[in-house]
PDB file of C-alpha atoms in Angstrom:
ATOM      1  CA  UNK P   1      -4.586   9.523   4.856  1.00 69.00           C
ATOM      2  CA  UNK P   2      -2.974  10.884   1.718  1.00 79.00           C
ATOM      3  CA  UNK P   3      -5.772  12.980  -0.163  1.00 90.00           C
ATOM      4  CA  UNK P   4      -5.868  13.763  -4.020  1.00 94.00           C
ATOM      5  CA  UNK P   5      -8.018  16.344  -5.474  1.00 95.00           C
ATOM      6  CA  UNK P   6      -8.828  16.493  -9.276  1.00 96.00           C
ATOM      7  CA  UNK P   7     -10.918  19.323 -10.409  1.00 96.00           C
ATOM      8  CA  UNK P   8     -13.350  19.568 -12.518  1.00 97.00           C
ATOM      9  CA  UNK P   9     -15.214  16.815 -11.765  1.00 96.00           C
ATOM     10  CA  UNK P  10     -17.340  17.184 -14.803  1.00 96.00           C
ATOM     11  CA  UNK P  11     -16.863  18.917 -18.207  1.00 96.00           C
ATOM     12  CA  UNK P  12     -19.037  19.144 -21.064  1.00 96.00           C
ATOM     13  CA  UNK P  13     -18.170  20.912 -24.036  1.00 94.00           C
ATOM     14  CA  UNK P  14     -17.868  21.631 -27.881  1.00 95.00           C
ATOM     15  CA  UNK P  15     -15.434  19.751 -30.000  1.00 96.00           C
ATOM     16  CA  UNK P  16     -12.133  21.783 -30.795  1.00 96.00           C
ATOM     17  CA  UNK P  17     -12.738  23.210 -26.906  1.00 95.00           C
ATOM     18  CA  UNK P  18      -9.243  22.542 -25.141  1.00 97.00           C
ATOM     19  CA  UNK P  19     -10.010  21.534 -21.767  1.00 97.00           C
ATOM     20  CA  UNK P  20      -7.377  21.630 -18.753  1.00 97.00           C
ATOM     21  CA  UNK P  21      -7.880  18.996 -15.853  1.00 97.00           C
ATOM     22  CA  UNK P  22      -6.106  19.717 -12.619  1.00 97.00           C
ATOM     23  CA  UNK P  23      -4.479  17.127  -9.762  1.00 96.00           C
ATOM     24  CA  UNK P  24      -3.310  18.119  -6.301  1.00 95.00           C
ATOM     25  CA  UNK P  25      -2.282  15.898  -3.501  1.00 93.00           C
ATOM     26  CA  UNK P  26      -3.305  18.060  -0.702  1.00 93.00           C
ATOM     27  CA  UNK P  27      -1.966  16.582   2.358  1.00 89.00           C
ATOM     28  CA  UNK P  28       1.421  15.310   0.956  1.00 89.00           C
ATOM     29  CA  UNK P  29       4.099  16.191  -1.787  1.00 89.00           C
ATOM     30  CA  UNK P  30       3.985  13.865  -5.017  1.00 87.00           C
ATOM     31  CA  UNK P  31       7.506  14.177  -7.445  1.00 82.00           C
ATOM     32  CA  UNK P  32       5.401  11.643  -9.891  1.00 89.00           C
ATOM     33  CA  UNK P  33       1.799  11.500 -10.758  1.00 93.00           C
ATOM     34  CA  UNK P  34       0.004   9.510 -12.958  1.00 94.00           C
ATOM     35  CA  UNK P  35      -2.947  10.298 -15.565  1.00 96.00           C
ATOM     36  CA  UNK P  36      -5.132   7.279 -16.719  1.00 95.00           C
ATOM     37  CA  UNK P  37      -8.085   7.278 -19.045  1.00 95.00           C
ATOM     38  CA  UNK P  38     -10.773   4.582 -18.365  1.00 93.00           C
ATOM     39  CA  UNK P  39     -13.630   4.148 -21.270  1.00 91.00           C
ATOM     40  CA  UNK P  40     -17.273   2.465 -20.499  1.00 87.00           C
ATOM     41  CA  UNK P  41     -16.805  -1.129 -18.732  1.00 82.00           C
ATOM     42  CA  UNK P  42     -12.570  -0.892 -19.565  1.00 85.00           C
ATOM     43  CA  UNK P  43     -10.153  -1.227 -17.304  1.00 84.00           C
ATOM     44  CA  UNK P  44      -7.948   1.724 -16.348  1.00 88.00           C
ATOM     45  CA  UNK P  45      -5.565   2.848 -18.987  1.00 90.00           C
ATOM     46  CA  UNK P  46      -2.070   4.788 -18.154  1.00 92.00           C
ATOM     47  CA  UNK P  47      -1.866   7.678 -20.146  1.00 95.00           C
ATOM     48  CA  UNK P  48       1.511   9.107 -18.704  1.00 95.00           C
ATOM     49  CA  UNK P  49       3.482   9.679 -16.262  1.00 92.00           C
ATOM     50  CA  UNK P  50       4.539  13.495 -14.779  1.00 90.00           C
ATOM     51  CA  UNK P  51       6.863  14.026 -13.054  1.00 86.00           C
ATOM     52  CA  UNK P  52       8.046  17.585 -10.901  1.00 84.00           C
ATOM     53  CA  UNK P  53      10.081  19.892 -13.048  1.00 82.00           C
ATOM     54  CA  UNK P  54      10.366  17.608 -15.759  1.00 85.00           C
ATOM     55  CA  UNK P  55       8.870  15.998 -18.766  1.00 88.00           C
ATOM     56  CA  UNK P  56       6.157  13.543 -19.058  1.00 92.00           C
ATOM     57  CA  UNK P  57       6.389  10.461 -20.323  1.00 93.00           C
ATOM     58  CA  UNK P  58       4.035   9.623 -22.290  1.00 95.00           C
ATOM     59  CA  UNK P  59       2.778   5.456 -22.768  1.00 92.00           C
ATOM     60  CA  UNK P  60       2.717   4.269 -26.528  1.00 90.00           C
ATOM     61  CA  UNK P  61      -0.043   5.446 -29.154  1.00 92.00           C
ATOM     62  CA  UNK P  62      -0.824   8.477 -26.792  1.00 94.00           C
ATOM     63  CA  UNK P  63       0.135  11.888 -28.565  1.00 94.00           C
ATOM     64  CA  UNK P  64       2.067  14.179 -26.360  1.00 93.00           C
ATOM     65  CA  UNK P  65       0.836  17.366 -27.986  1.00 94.00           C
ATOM     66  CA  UNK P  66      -2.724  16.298 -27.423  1.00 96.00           C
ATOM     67  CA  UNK P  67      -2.118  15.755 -23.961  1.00 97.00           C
ATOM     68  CA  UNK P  68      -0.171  18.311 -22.595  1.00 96.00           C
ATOM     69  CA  UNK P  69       1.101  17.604 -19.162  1.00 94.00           C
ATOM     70  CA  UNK P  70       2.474  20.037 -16.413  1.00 91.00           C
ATOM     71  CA  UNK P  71       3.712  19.596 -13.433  1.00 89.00           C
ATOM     72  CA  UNK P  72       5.294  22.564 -11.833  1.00 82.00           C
ATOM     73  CA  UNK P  73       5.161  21.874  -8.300  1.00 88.00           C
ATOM     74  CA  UNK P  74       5.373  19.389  -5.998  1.00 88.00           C
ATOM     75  CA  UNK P  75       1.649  19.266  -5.226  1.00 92.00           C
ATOM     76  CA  UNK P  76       0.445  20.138  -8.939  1.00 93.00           C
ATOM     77  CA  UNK P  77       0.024  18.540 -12.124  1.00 94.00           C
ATOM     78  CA  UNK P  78      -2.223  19.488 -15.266  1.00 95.00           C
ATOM     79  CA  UNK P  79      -3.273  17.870 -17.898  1.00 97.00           C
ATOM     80  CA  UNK P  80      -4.863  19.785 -20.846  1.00 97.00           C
ATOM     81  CA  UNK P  81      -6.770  18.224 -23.694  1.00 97.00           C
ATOM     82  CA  UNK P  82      -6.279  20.027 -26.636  1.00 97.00           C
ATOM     83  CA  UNK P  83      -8.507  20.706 -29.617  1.00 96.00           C
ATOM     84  CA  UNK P  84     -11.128  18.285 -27.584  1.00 95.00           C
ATOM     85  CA  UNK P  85     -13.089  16.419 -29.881  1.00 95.00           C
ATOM     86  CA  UNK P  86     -15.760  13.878 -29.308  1.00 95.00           C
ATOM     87  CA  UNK P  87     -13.790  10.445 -29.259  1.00 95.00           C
ATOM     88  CA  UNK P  88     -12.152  12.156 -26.244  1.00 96.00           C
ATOM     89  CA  UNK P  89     -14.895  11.730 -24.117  1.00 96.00           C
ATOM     90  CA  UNK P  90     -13.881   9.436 -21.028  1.00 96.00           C
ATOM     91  CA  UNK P  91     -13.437   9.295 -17.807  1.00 96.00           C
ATOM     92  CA  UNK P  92      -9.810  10.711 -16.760  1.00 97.00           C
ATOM     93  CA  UNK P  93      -8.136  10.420 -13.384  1.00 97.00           C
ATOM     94  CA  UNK P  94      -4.969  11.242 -11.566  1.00 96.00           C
ATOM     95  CA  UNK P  95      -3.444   9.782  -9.440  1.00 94.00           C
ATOM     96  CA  UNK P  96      -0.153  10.598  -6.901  1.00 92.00           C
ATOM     97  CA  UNK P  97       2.308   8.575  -5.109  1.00 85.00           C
ATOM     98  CA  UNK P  98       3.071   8.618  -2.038  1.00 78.00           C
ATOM     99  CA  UNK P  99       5.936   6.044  -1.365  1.00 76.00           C
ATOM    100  CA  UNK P 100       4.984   3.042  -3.376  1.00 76.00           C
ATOM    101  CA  UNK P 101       1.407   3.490  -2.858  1.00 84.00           C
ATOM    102  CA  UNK P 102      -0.866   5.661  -5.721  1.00 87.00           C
ATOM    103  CA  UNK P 103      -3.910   7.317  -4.659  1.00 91.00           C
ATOM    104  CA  UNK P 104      -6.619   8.459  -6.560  1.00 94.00           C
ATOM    105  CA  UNK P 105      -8.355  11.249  -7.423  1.00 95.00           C
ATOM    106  CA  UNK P 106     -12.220  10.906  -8.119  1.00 95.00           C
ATOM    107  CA  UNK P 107     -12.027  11.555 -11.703  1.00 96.00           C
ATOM    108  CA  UNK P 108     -12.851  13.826 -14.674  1.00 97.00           C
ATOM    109  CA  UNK P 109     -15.357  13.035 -16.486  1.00 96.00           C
ATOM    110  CA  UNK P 110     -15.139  14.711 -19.846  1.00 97.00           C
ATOM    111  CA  UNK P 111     -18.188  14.966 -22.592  1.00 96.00           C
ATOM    112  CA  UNK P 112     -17.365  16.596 -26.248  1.00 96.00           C
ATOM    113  CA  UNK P 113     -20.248  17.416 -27.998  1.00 94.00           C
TER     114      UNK P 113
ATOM    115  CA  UNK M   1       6.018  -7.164 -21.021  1.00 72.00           C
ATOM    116  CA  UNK M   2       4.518  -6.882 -17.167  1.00 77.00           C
ATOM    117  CA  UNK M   3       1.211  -8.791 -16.934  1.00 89.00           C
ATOM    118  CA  UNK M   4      -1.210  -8.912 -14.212  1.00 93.00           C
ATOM    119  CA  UNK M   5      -4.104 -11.537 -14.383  1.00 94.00           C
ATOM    120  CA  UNK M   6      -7.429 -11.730 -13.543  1.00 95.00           C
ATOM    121  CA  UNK M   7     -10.942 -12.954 -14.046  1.00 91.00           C
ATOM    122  CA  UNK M   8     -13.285 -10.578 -15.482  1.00 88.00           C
ATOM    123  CA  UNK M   9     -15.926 -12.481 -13.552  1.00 87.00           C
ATOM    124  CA  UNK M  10     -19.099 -11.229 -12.554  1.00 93.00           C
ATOM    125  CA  UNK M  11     -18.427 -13.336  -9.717  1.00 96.00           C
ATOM    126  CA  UNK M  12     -21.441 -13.517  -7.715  1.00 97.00           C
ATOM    127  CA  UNK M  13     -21.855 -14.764  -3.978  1.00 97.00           C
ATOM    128  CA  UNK M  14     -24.871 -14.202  -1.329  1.00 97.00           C
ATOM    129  CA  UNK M  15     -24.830 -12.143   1.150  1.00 98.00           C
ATOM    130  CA  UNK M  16     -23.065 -13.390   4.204  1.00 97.00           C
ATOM    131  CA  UNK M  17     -20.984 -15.480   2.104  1.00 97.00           C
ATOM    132  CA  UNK M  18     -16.934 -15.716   1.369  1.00 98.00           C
ATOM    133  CA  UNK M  19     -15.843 -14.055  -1.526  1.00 97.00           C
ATOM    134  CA  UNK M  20     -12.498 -14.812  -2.942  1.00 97.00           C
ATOM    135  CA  UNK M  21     -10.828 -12.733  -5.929  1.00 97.00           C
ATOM    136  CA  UNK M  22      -7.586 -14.194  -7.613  1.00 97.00           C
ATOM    137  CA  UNK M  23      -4.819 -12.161  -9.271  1.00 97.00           C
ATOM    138  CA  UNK M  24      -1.639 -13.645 -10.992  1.00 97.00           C
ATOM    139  CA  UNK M  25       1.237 -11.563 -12.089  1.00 95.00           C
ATOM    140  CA  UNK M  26       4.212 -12.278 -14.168  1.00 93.00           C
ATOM    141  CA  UNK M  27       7.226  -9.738 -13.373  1.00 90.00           C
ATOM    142  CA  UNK M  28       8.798 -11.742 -10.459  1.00 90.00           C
ATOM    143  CA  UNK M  29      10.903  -8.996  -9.323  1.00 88.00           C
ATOM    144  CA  UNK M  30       7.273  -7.268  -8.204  1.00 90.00           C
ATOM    145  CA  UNK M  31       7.916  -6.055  -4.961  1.00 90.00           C
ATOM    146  CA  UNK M  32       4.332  -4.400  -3.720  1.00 92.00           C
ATOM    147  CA  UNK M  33       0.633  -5.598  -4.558  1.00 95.00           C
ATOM    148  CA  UNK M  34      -2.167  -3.694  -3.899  1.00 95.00           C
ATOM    149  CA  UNK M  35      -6.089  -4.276  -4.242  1.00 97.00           C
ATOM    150  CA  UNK M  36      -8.194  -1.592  -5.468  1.00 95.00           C
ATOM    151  CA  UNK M  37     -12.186  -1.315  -5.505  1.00 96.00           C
ATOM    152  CA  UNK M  38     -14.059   0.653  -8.209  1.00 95.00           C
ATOM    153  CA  UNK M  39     -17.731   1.390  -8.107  1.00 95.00           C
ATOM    154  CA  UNK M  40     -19.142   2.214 -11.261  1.00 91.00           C
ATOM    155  CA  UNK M  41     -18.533   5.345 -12.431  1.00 89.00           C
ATOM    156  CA  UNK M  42     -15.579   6.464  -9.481  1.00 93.00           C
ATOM    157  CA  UNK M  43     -12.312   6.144  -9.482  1.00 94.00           C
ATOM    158  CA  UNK M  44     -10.001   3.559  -7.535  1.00 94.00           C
ATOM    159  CA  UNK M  45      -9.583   3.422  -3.765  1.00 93.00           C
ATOM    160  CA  UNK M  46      -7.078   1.724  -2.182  1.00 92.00           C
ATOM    161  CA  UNK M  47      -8.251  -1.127   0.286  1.00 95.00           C
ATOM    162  CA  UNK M  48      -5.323  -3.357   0.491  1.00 94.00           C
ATOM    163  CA  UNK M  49      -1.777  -3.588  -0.091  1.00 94.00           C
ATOM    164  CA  UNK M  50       0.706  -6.491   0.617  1.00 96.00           C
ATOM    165  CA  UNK M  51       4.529  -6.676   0.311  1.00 94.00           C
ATOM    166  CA  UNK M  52       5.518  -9.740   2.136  1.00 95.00           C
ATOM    167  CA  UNK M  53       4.450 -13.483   1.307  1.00 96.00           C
ATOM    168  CA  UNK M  54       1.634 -15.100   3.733  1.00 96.00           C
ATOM    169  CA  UNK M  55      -1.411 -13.084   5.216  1.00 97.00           C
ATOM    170  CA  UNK M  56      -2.846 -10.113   5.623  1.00 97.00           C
ATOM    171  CA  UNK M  57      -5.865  -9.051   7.316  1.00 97.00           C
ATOM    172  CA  UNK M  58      -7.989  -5.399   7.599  1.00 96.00           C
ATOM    173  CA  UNK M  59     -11.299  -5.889   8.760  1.00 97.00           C
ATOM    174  CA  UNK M  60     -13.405  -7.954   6.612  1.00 97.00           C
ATOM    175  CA  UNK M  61     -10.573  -8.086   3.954  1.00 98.00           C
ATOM    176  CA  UNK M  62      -7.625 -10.257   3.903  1.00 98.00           C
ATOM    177  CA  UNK M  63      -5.026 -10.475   1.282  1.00 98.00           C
ATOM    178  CA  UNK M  64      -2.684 -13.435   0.500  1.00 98.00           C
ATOM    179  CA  UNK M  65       0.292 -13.584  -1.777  1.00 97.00           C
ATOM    180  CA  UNK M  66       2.816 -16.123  -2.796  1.00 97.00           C
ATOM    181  CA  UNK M  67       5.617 -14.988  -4.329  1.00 95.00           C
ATOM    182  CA  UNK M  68       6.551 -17.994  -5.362  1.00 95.00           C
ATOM    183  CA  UNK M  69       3.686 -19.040  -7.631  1.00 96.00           C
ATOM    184  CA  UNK M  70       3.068 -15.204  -8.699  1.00 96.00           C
ATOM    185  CA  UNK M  71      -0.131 -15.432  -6.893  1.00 96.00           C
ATOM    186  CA  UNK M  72      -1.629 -12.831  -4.718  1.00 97.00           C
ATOM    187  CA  UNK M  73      -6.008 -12.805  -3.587  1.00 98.00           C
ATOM    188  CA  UNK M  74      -8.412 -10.939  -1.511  1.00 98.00           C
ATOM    189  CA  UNK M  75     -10.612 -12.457   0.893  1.00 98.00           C
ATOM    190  CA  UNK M  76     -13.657 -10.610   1.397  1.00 98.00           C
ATOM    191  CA  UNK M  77     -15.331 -11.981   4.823  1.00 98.00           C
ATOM    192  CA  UNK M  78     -19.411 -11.437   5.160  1.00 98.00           C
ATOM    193  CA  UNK M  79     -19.738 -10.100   2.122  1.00 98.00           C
ATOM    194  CA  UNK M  80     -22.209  -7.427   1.367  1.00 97.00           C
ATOM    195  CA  UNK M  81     -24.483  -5.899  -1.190  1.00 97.00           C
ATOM    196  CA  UNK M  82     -22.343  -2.938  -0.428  1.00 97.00           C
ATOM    197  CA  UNK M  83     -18.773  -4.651  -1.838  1.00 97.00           C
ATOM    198  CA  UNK M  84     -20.739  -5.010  -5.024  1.00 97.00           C
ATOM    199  CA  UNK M  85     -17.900  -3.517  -6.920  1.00 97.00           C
ATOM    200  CA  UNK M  86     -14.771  -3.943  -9.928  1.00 96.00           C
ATOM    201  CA  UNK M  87     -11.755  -5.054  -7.520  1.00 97.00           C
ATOM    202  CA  UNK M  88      -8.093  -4.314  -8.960  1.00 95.00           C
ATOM    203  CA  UNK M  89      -5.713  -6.328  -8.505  1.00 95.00           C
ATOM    204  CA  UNK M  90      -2.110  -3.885  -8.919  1.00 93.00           C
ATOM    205  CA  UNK M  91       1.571  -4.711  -8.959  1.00 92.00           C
ATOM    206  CA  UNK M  92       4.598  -2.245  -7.985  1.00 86.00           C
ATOM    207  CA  UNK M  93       8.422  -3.327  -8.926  1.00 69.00           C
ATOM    208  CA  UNK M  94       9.386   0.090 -10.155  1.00 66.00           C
ATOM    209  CA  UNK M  95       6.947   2.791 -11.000  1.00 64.00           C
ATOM    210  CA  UNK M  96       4.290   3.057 -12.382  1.00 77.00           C
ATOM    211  CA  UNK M  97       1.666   0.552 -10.895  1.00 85.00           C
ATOM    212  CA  UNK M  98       0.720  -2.376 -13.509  1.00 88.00           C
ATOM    213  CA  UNK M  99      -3.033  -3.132 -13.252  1.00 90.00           C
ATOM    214  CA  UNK M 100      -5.215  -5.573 -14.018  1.00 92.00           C
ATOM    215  CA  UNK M 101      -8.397  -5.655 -15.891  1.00 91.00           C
ATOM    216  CA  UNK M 102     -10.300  -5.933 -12.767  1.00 94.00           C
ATOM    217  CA  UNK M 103     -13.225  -8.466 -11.343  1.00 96.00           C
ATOM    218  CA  UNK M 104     -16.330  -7.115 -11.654  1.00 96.00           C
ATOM    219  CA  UNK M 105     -18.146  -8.724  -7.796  1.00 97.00           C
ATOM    220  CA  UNK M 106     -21.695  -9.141  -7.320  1.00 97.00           C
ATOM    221  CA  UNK M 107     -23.333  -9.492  -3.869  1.00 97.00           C
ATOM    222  CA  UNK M 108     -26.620 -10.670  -4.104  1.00 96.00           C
ATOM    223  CA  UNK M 109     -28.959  -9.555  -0.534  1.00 93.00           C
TER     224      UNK M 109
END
């Protein structure tokens, strides 16, 4: 089955730390991946949406130069949290499609101190 | 604005027992529905998905959906302490996947 590896799996650090999350789909090529953000007992929330060789786009009331997004290839995206600061702490996962069908990576969770 | 509906719950049920988890949805051009289980503190797996109206089965799972009442559920057979779990319910007419809040299932042994 389609695999999707996010990396780190955990990150603690200090506030104004930038922090940069990756997301490969290892067994299959992904032109659009997804980056949610889930808080304590929340549902998943979609962050943006990254696609190959071209700009994100970016769901309302999330700042685009706070979450940068790359995604140069077709097995790669990044997301980097800039300036981290402690209301950024969540849980933050990728995801990749593969036809209509999104699979998951297991998540980054991220701690600002 | 795409919607998808569901209970927060905790729904519980006893071991051994039928559970049953409900999902409504209001862009009726939605062409694929997925279901989704979340243990606490990981991130979504996939368990079902569903693109045609009527039945579905995998296992202990089966999913149901009725395009014409917006409706789509997951039938979870035997149930065990194990599918103790938030279920998503997810909806696909274009990119990206709309989710819903989830159903937070307890299985009690």
């Amino acid at each position: 089955g389609a695999v999707v590896s996010q990396h780190p799996s955990w990150v603690i650090c200090k506030s104004g730390t930038s922090v940069k999350i990756e997301c490969r789909s290892l067994d299959f090529q992904a032109t659009t991946m997804f980056w949610y953000r889930q808080f304590p007992k929340q549902s998943l929330m979609l962050m943006a949406t990254s696609n190959e060789g071209s700009k994100a786009t970016y769901e309302q009331g999330v700042e685009k130069d706070k979450f940068l997004i790359n995604h140069a290839s077709l097995t790669l995206s990044t997301l980097t949290v800039t300036s981290a600061h402690p209301e950024d702490s969540s849980f933050y996962i990728c995801s990749a499609s593969s036809g209509q069908v999104e699979h998951f990576g297991d998540g980054t969770r991220l701690s600002i101190l | 604005q795409k919607e998808v509906e569901q209970n927060s719950g905790p729904l519980s049920v006893p071991e051994g027992a039928i559970a049953s988890l409900n999902c409504t949805y209001s862009d009726r051009g939605s062409q694929s529905f997925f279901w989704y289980r979340q243990y606490s503190g990981k991130s979504p797996e996939l368990i079902m998905s569903i693109y045609s109206n009527g039945d579905k089965e995998d296992g202990r799972f089966t999913a149901q959906l009725n395009k014409a009442s917006q409706y789509v559920s997951l039938l979870i057979r035997d149930s065990q302490p194990s599918d103790s779990a938030t279920y998503l319910c997810a909806v696909n007419g274009d990119t990206p996947l709309v989710f819903g809040k989830g159903t937070r299932l307890s299985v009690i042994a």
